[in-house]
C-alpha cells in the first residue's frame, strides 16, 4: 500500500511552551517520522497529531480526507497554544 507523505510545521506558539518553536518543521515519509538535525518535537504535542496523521496517511475519497476538513491541530496543553499545520507532500 502506498502511504501519503507530510510536512508538519509549527505555525504558532502562544503561552509558556518551552518545547516548541514557531517555524519548526518535521516530516512523515512512508509512515516514518523524520526530524531535521537541531530540531525537536514535544511528545505531548506529537501525540495530539498522531491520530490525524495516521488517518490522513491512507488514501481515501476527498470527502473523507481529514486534511480536507482541517490542516491545523493544537497541542492539548491548556497553558500554551501550539498550532501544527499538516501539508501533504505530493
Coordinates of C-alpha atoms in Angstrom, one line a residue:
X1 CA 0.0 0.0 0.0
X2 CA 1.2 3.5 -0.9
X3 CA 1.1 5.9 2.1
X4 CA 1.0 9.7 1.8
X5 CA 3.9 11.8 3.0
X6 CA 3.6 15.0 5.0
X7 CA 5.4 18.2 6.1
X8 CA 4.4 19.3 9.6
X9 CA 5.1 22.9 10.6
X10 CA 4.7 24.6 14.0
X11 CA 2.9 27.8 12.9
X12 CA 2.1 29.4 16.2
X13 CA 3.2 29.2 19.8
X14 CA 1.3 31.3 22.4
X15 CA 1.9 31.0 26.1
X16 CA 4.6 29.3 28.2
X17 CA 5.6 26.4 25.9
X18 CA 9.3 25.6 26.3
X19 CA 9.3 22.6 24.0
X20 CA 8.0 24.0 20.7
X21 CA 9.2 26.9 18.5
X22 CA 7.3 28.6 15.6
X23 CA 8.9 27.6 12.3
X24 CA 9.9 24.1 13.5
X25 CA 9.4 21.6 10.6
X26 CA 9.4 17.8 10.5
X27 CA 8.2 15.2 8.1
X28 CA 6.4 11.9 7.9
X29 CA 7.5 9.9 4.9
X30 CA 6.4 6.3 4.3
X31 CA 5.0 6.2 7.9
X32 CA 8.4 7.2 9.4
X33 CA 9.0 10.4 11.4
X34 CA 11.9 12.5 10.2
X35 CA 13.1 15.3 12.3
X36 CA 15.9 17.5 10.9
X37 CA 19.1 17.9 12.8
X38 CA 18.9 20.6 15.5
X39 CA 15.1 20.4 15.9
X40 CA 12.9 18.6 18.3
X41 CA 9.3 17.7 18.8
X42 CA 7.4 17.5 22.1
X43 CA 5.9 14.1 22.7
X44 CA 2.7 15.5 24.1
X45 CA 2.2 17.7 21.0
X46 CA 3.2 14.8 18.7
X47 CA 0.6 12.6 20.5
X48 CA -2.1 15.1 19.6
X49 CA -1.4 14.9 15.9
X50 CA -0.7 11.2 15.5
X51 CA -4.3 10.2 15.0
X52 CA -5.0 12.7 12.2
X53 CA -1.6 11.8 10.6
X54 CA -2.5 8.1 10.6
X55 CA -6.0 8.8 9.2
X56 CA -4.6 11.1 6.5
X57 CA -1.8 8.6 5.5
X58 CA -4.2 6.1 3.9
X59 CA -5.6 7.0 0.5
X60 CA -9.3 7.8 0.7
X61 CA -12.0 9.7 -1.0
X62 CA -11.6 13.5 -0.8
X63 CA -14.8 13.9 1.2
X64 CA -13.4 11.6 3.9
X65 CA -9.9 13.1 4.0
X66 CA -9.3 14.7 7.4
X67 CA -6.9 17.2 5.7
X68 CA -9.8 18.4 3.5
X69 CA -11.7 19.4 6.7
X70 CA -8.8 21.0 8.6
X71 CA -5.0 21.1 8.3
X72 CA -4.3 22.7 11.7
X73 CA -4.2 20.9 15.0
X74 CA -3.5 22.1 18.5
X75 CA -1.4 20.7 21.3
X76 CA -3.5 19.6 24.3
X77 CA -1.6 21.7 26.8
X78 CA -4.1 24.2 28.3
X79 CA -1.4 26.7 29.3
X80 CA 0.2 27.1 25.9
X81 CA -1.3 27.1 22.5
X82 CA 0.9 25.4 19.9
X83 CA -0.6 25.0 16.4
X84 CA 0.7 22.5 13.9
X85 CA -0.1 22.6 10.2
X86 CA -0.1 19.4 8.2
X87 CA 0.6 19.6 4.5
X88 CA 0.7 16.6 2.1
X89 CA 3.9 16.3 0.1
X90 CA 3.0 15.2 -3.4

